[in-house]
PDB file of C-alpha atoms and ligand atoms in Angstrom:
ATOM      1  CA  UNK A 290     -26.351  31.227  73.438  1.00 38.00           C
ATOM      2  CA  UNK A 291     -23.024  32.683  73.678  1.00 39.00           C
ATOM      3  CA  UNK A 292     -19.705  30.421  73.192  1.00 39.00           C
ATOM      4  CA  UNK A 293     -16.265  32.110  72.862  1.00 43.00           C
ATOM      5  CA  UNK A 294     -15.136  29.211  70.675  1.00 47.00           C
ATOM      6  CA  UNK A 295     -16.225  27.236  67.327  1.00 48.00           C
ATOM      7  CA  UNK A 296     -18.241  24.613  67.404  1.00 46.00           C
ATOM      8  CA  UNK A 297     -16.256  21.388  66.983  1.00 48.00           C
ATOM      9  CA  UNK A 298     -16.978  17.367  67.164  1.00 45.00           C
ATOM     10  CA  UNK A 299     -20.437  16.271  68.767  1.00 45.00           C
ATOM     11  CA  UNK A 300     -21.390  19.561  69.414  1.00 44.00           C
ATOM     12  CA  UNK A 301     -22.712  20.439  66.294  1.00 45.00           C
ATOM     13  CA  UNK A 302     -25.155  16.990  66.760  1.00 45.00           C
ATOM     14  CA  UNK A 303     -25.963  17.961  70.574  1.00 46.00           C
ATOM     15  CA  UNK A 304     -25.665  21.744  70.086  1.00 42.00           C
ATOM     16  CA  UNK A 305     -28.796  24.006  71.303  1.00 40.00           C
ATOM     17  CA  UNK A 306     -30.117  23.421  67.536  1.00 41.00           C
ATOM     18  CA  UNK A 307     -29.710  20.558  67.469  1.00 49.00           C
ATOM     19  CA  UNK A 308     -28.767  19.377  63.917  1.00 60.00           C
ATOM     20  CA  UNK A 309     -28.686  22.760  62.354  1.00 63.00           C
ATOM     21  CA  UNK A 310     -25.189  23.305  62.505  1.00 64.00           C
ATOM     22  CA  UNK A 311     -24.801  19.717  61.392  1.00 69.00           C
ATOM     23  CA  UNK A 312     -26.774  20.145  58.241  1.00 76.00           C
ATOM     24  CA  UNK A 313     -24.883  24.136  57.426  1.00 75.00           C
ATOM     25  CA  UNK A 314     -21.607  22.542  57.662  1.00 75.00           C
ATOM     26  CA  UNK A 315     -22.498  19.509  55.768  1.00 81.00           C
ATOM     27  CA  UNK A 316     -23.787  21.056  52.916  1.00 82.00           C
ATOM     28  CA  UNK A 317     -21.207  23.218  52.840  1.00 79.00           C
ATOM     29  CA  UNK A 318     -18.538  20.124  52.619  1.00 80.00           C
ATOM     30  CA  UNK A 319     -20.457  18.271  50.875  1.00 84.00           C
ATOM     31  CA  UNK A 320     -21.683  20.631  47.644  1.00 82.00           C
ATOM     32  CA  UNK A 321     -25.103  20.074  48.717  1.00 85.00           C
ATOM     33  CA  UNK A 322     -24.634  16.189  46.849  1.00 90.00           C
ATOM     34  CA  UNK A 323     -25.112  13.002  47.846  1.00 93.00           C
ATOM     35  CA  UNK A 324     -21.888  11.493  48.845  1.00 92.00           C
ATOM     36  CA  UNK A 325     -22.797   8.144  47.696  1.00 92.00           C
ATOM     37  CA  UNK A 326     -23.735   8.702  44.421  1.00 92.00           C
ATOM     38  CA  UNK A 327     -23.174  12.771  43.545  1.00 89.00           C
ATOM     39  CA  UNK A 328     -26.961  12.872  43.319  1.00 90.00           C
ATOM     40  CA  UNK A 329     -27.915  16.863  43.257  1.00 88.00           C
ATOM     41  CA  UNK A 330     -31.481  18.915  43.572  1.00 89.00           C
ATOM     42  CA  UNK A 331     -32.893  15.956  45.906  1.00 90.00           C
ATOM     43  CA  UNK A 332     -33.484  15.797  49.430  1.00 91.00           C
ATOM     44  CA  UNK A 333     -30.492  14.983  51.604  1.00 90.00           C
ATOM     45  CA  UNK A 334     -30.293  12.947  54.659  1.00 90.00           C
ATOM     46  CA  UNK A 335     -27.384  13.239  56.987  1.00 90.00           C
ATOM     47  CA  UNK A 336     -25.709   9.872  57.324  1.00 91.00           C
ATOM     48  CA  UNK A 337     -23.810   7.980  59.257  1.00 91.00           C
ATOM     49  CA  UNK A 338     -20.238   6.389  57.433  1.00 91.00           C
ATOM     50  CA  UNK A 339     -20.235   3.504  60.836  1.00 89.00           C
ATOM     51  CA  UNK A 340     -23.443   3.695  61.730  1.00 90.00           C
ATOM     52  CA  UNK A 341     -24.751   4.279  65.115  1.00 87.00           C
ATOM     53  CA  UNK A 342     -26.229   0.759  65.714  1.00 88.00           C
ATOM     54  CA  UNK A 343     -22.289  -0.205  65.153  1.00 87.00           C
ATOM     55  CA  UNK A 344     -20.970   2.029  67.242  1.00 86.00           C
ATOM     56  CA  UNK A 345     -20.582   5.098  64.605  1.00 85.00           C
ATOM     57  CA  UNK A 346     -20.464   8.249  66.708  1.00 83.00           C
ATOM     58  CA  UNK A 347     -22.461  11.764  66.174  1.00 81.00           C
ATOM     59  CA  UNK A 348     -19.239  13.518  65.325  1.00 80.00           C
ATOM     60  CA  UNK A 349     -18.567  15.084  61.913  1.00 78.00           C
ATOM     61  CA  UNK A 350     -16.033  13.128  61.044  1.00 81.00           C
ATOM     62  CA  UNK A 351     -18.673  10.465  60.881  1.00 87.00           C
ATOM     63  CA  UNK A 352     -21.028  12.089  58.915  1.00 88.00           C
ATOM     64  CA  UNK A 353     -21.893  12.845  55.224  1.00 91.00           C
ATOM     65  CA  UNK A 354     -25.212  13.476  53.289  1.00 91.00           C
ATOM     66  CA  UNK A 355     -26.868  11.162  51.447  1.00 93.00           C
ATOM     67  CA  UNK A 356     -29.801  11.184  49.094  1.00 93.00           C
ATOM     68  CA  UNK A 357     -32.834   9.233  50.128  1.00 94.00           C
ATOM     69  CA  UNK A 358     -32.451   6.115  47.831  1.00 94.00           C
ATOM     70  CA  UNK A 359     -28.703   5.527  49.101  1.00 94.00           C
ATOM     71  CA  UNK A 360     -29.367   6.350  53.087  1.00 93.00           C
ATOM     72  CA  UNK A 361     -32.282   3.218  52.310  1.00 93.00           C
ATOM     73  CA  UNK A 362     -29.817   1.110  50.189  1.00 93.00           C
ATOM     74  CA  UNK A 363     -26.723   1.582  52.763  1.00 93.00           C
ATOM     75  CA  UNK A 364     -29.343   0.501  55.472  1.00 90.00           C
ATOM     76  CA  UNK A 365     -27.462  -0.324  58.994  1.00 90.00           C
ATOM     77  CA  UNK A 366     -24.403  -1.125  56.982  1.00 91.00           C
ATOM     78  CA  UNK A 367     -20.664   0.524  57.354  1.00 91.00           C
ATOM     79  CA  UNK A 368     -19.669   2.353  54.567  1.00 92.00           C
ATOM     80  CA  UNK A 369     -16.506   0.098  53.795  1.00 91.00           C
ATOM     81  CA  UNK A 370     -19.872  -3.029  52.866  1.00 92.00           C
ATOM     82  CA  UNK A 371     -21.333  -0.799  51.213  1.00 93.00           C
ATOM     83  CA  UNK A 372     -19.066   1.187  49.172  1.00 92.00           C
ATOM     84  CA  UNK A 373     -17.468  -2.143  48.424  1.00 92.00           C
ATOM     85  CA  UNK A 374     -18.245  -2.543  45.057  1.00 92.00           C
ATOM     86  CA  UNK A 375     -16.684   0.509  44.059  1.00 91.00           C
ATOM     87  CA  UNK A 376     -13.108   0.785  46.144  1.00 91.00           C
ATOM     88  CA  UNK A 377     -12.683   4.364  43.900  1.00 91.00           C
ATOM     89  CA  UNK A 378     -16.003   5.964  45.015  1.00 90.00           C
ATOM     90  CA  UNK A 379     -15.074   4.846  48.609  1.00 92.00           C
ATOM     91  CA  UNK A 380     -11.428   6.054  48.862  1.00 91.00           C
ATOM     92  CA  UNK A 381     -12.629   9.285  47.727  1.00 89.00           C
ATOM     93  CA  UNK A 382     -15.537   9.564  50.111  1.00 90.00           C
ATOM     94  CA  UNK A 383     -13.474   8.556  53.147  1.00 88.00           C
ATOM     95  CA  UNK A 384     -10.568  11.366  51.824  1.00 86.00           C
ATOM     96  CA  UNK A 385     -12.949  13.834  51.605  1.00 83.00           C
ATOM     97  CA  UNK A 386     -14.146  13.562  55.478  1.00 82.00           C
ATOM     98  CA  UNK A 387     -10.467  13.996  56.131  1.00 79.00           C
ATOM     99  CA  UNK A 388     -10.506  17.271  54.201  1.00 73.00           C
ATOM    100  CA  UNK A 389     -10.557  20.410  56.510  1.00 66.00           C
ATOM    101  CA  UNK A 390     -13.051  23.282  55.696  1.00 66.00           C
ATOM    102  CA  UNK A 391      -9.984  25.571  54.331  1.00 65.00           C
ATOM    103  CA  UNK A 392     -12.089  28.714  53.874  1.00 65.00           C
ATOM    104  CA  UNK A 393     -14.592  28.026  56.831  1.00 65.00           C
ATOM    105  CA  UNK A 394     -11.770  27.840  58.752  1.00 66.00           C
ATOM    106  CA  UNK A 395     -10.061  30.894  57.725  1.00 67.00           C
ATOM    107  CA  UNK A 396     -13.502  32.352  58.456  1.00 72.00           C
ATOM    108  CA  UNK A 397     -13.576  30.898  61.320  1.00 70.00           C
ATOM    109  CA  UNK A 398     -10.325  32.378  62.545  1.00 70.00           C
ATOM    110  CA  UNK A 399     -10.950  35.943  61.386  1.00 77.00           C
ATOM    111  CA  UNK A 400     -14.419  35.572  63.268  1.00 80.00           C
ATOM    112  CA  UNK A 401     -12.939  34.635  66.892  1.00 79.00           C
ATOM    113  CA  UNK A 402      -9.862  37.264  65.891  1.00 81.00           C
ATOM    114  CA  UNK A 403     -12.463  39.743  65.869  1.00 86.00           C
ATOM    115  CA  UNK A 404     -14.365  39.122  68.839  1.00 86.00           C
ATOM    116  CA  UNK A 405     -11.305  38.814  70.772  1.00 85.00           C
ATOM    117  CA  UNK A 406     -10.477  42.536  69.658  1.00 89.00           C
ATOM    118  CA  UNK A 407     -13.824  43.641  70.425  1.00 91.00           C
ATOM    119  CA  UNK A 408     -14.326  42.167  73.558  1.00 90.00           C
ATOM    120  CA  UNK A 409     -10.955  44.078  74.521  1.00 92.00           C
ATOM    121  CA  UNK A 410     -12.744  46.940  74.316  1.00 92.00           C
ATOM    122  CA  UNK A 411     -14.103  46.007  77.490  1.00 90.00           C
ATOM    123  CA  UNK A 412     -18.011  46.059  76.400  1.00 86.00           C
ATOM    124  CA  UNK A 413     -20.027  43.121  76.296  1.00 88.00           C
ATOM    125  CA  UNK A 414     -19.879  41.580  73.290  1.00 89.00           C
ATOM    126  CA  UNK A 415     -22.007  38.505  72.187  1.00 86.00           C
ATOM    127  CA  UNK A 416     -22.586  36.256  69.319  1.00 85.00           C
ATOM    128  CA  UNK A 417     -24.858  34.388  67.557  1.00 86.00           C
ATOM    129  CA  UNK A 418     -24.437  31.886  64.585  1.00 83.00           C
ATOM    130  CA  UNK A 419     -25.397  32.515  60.887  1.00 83.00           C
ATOM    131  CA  UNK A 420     -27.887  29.678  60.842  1.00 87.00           C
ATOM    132  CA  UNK A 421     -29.707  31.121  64.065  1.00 89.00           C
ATOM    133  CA  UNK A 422     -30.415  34.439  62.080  1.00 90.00           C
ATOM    134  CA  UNK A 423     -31.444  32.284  59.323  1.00 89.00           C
ATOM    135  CA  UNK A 424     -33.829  29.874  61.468  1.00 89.00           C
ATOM    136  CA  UNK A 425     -35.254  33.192  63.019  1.00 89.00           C
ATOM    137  CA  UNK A 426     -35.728  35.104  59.704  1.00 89.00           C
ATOM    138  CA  UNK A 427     -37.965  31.880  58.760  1.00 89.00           C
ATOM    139  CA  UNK A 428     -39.460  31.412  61.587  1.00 87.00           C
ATOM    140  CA  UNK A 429     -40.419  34.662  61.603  1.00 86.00           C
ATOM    141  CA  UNK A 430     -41.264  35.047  57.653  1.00 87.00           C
ATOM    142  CA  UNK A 431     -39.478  37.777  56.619  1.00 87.00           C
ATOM    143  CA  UNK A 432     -37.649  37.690  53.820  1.00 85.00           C
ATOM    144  CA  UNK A 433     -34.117  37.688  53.091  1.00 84.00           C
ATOM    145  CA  UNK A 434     -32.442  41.140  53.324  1.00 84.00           C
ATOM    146  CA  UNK A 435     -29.465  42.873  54.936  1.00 83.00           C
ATOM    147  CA  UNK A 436     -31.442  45.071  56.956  1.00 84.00           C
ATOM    148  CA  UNK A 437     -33.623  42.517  58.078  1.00 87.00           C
ATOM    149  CA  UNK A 438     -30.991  40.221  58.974  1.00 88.00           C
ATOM    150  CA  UNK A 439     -29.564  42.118  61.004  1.00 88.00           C
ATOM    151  CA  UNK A 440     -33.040  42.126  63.086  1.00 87.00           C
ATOM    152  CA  UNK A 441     -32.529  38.334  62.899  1.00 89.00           C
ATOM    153  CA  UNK A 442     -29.622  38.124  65.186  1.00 90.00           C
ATOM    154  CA  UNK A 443     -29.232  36.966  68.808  1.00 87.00           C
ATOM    155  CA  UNK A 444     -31.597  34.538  70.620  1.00 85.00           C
ATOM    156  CA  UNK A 445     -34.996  35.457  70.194  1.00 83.00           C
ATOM    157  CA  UNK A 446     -37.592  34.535  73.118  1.00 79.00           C
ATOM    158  CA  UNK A 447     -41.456  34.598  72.621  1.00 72.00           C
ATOM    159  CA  UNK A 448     -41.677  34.033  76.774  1.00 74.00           C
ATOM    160  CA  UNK A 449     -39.322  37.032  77.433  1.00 76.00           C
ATOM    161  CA  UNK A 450     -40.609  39.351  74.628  1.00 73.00           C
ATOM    162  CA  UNK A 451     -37.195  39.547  72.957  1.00 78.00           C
ATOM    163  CA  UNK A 452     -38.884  38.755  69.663  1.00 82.00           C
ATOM    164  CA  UNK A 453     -39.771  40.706  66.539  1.00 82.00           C
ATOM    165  CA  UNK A 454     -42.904  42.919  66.854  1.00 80.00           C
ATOM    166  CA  UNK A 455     -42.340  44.974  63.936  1.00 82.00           C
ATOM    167  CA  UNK A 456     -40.265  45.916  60.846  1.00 83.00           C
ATOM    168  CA  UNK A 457     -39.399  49.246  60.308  1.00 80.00           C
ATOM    169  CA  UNK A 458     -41.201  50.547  57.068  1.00 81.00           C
ATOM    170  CA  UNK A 459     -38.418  53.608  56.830  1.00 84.00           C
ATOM    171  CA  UNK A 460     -34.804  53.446  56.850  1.00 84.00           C
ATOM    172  CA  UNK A 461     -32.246  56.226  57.190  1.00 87.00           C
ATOM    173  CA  UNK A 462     -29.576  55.460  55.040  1.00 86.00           C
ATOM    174  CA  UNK A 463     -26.234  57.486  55.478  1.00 89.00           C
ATOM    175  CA  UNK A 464     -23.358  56.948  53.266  1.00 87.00           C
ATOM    176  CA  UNK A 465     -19.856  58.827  53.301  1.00 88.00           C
ATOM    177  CA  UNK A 466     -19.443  61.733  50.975  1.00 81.00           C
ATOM    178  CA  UNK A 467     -16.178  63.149  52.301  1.00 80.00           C
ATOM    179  CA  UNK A 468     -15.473  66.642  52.864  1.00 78.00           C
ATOM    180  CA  UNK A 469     -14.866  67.785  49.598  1.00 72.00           C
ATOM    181  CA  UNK A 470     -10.513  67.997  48.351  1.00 74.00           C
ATOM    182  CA  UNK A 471      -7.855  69.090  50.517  1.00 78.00           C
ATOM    183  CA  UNK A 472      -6.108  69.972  47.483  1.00 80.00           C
ATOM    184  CA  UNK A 473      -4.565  73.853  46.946  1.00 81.00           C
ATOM    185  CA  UNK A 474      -4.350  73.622  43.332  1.00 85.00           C
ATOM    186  CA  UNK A 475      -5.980  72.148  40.293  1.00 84.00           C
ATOM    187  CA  UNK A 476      -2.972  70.326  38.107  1.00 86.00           C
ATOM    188  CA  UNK A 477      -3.193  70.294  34.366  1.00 88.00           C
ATOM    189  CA  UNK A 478      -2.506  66.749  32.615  1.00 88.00           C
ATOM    190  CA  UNK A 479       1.421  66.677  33.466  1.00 89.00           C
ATOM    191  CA  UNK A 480       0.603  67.410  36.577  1.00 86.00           C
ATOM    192  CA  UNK A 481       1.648  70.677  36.957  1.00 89.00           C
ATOM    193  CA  UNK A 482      -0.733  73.559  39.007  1.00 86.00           C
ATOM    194  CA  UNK A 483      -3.249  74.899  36.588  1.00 86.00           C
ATOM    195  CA  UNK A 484      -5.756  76.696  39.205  1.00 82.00           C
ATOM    196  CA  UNK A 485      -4.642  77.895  42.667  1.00 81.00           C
ATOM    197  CA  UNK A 486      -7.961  77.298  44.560  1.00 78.00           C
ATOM    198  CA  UNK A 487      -8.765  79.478  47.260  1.00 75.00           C
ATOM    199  CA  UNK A 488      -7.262  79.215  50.992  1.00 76.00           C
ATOM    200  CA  UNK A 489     -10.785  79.121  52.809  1.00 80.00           C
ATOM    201  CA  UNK A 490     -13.414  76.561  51.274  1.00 82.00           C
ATOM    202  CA  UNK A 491     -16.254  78.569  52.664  1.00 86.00           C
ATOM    203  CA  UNK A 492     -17.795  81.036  50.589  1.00 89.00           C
ATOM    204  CA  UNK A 493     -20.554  83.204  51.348  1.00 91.00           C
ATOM    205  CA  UNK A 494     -21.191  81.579  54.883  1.00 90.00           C
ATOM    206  CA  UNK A 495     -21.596  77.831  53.004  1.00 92.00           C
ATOM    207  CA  UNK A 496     -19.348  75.071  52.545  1.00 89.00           C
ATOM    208  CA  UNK A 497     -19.375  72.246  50.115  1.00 88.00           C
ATOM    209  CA  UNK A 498     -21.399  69.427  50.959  1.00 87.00           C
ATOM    210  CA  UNK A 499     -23.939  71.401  53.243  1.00 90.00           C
ATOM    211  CA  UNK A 500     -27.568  70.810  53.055  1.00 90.00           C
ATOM    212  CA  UNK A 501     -29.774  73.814  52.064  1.00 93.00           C
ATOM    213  CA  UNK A 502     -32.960  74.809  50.645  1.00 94.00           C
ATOM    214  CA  UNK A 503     -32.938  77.645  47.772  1.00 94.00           C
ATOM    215  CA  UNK A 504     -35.789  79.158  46.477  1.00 93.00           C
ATOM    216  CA  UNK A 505     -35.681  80.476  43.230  1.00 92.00           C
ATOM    217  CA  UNK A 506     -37.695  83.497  42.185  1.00 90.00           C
ATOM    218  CA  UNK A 507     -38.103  82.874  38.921  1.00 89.00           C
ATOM    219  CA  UNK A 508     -37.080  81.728  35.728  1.00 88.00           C
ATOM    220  CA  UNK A 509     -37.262  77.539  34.374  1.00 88.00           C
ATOM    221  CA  UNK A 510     -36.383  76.392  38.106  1.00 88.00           C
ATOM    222  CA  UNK A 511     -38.414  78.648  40.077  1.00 91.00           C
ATOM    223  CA  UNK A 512     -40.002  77.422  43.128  1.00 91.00           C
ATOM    224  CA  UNK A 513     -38.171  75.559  46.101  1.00 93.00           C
ATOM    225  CA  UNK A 514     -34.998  73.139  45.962  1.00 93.00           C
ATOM    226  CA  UNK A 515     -33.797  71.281  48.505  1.00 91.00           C
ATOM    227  CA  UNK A 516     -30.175  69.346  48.031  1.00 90.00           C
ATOM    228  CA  UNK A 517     -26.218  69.936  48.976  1.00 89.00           C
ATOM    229  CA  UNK A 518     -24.332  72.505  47.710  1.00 90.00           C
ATOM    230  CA  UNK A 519     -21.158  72.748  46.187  1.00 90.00           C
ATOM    231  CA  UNK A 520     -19.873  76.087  46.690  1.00 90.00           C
ATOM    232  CA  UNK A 521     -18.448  79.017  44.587  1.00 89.00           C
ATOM    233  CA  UNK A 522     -16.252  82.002  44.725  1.00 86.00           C
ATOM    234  CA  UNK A 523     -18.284  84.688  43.059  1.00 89.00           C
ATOM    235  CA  UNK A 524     -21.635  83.253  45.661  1.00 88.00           C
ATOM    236  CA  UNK A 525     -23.245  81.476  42.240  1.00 92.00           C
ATOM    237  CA  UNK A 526     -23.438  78.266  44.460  1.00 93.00           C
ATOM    238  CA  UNK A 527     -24.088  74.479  42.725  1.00 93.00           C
ATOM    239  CA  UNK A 528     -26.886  72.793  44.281  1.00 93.00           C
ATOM    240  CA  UNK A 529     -27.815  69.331  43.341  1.00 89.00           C
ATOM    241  CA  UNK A 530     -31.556  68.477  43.430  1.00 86.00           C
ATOM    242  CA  UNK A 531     -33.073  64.988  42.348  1.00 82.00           C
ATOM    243  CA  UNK A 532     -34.211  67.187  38.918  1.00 84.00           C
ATOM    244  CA  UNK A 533     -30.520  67.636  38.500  1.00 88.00           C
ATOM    245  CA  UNK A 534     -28.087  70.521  39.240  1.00 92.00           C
ATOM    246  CA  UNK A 535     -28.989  73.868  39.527  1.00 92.00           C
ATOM    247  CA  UNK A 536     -26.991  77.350  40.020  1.00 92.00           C
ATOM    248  CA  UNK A 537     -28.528  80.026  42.964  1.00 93.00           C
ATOM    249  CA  UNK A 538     -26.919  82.862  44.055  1.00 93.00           C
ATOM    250  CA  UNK A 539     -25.854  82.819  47.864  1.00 93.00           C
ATOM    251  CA  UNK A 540     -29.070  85.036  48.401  1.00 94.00           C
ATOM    252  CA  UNK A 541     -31.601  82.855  48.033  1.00 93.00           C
ATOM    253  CA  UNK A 542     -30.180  79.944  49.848  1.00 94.00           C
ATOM    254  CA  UNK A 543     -31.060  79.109  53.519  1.00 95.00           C
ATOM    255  CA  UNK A 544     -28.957  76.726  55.448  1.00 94.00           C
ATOM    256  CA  UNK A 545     -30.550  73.791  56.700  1.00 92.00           C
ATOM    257  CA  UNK A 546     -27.503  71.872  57.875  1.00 88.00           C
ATOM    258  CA  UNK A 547     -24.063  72.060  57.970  1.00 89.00           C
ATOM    259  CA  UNK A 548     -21.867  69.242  55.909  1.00 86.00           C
ATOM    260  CA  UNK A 549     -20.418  66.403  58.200  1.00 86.00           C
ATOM    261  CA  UNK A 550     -19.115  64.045  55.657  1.00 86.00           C
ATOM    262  CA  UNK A 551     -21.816  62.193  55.270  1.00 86.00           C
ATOM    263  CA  UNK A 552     -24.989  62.505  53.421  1.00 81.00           C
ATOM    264  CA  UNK A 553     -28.580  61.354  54.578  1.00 82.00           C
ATOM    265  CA  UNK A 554     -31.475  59.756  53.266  1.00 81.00           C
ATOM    266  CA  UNK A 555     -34.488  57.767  54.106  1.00 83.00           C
ATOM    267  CA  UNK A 556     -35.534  55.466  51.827  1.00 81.00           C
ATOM    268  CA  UNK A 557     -39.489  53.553  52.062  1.00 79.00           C
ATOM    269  CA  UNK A 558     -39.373  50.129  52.431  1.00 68.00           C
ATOM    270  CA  UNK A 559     -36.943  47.359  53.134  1.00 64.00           C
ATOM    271  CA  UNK A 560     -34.154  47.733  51.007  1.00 52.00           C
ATOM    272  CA  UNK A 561     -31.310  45.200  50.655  1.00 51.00           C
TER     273      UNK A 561
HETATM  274 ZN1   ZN B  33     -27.219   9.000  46.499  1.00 74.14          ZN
END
């Protein structure tokens, strides 16, 4: 499925999932209570204010949830019969069906405001809704994670193969280190230069932030250390290992790749 524009009205009854949509933006308007009576923690029905043998359409404006004892107790009757009793309980239910989804439509707008920039880009670009990744995360029984997730999205098809097979047991995980300060000089606490550091950052063929593997001859951390360095003048370079940081001398390091901004990991399992 692939719409350029929000759901509205009947759709979300007669949409391709039927009452999905119906029941995500109900329970968002709604608090996840029953409008009748504020009932909370019970199973909801979705109801209809006029109901359908009246006339009462499919279209939001016409629906609320409702716990079960007040969907049996309204019965087949409008909500102005059976509210009657309590003209407080009804002007507020009626005002709240009035009420717009502020943030879901703000979220709503920055959504479609997005696409519309990406599709600009002039690659195809489709989308899926939230509570399709949801129905295919528990269809599929995995559980709830970012990573995961984003497996979850789009239309899966058993028929075409466009389904799940398997779940990656590894991920590579790369997060944005920088490359190191563009500063010249180190300022003391007014401010003023303190340390004029030197014009080239590399030192000793090695730049802060690349990866390398030192081996130590000998001493408390002898053996072999792999982590990024942070460089120093005199070649006594800072590499950080998961034990903590160590200083080697230039000598004993061996490049094993060069410092993009970025640094790279993988990590077992499915993380969040
Ligand atoms: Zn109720």
């Amino acid at each position: 499925m692939s719409t350029r524009r929000s759901l509205r009205g009947a759709e979300y009854q007669h949409g391709p999932l039927g009452g999905t949509h119906a029941r995500a933006h109900l329970r968002t308007k709604w608090g996840c209570a029953c409008a009748y009576c504020g009932a909370t923690g019970v199973p909801l029905n979705v109801d209809h204010l006029r109901p359908r043998s009246r006339g009462g359409s499919d279209r939001m404006s016409n629906l609320v949830l409702a716990c079960v004892p007040c969907n049996q107790a309204k019965g087949s009757r409008p909500v102005t019969v059976f509210l009657a009793h309590d003209p407080e309980r009804l002007a507020k239910v009626l005002e709240q069906v009035r009420a717009p989804l502020q943030d879901a439509a703000a979220m709503n707008t920055t959504r479609w405001g997005l696409l519309a920039a990406l599709t600009a880009l002039g690659r195809p670009v489709r989308c899926w809704s939230g509570s399709l990744t949801q129905r295919n995360r528990t269809v599929t029984g995995l559980p709830k994670t970012h990573s995961l997730d984003a497996l979850c999205v789009g239309a899966l098809d058993r028929e075409t193969w466009n389904t799940i097979v398997r779940v990656p047991g590894q991920l590579l995980v790369v997060k944005a280190v920088g490359r190191g300060s563009y500063a010249r000089t180190t300022p003391d606490r007014f401010g003023f230069p303190r340390l004029r550091r030197a014009r080239s950052k590399q030192h000793f063929g090695f730049v802060t932030g690349d990866l390398a593997q030192a081996t130590v001859p000998s001493g408390k951390w002898a053996g072999r250390w792999v982590g990024h360095i942070a460089v120093r003048a005199r070649g006594q370079h800072s590499l950080s290992t998961p034990a903590g940081r160590i200083n080697v001398s230039h000598r004993n390091i061996r490049l094993l790749q060069r410092g993009d901004g970025y640094s790279y990991a993988k990590r077992d399992g499915i993380v969040e």
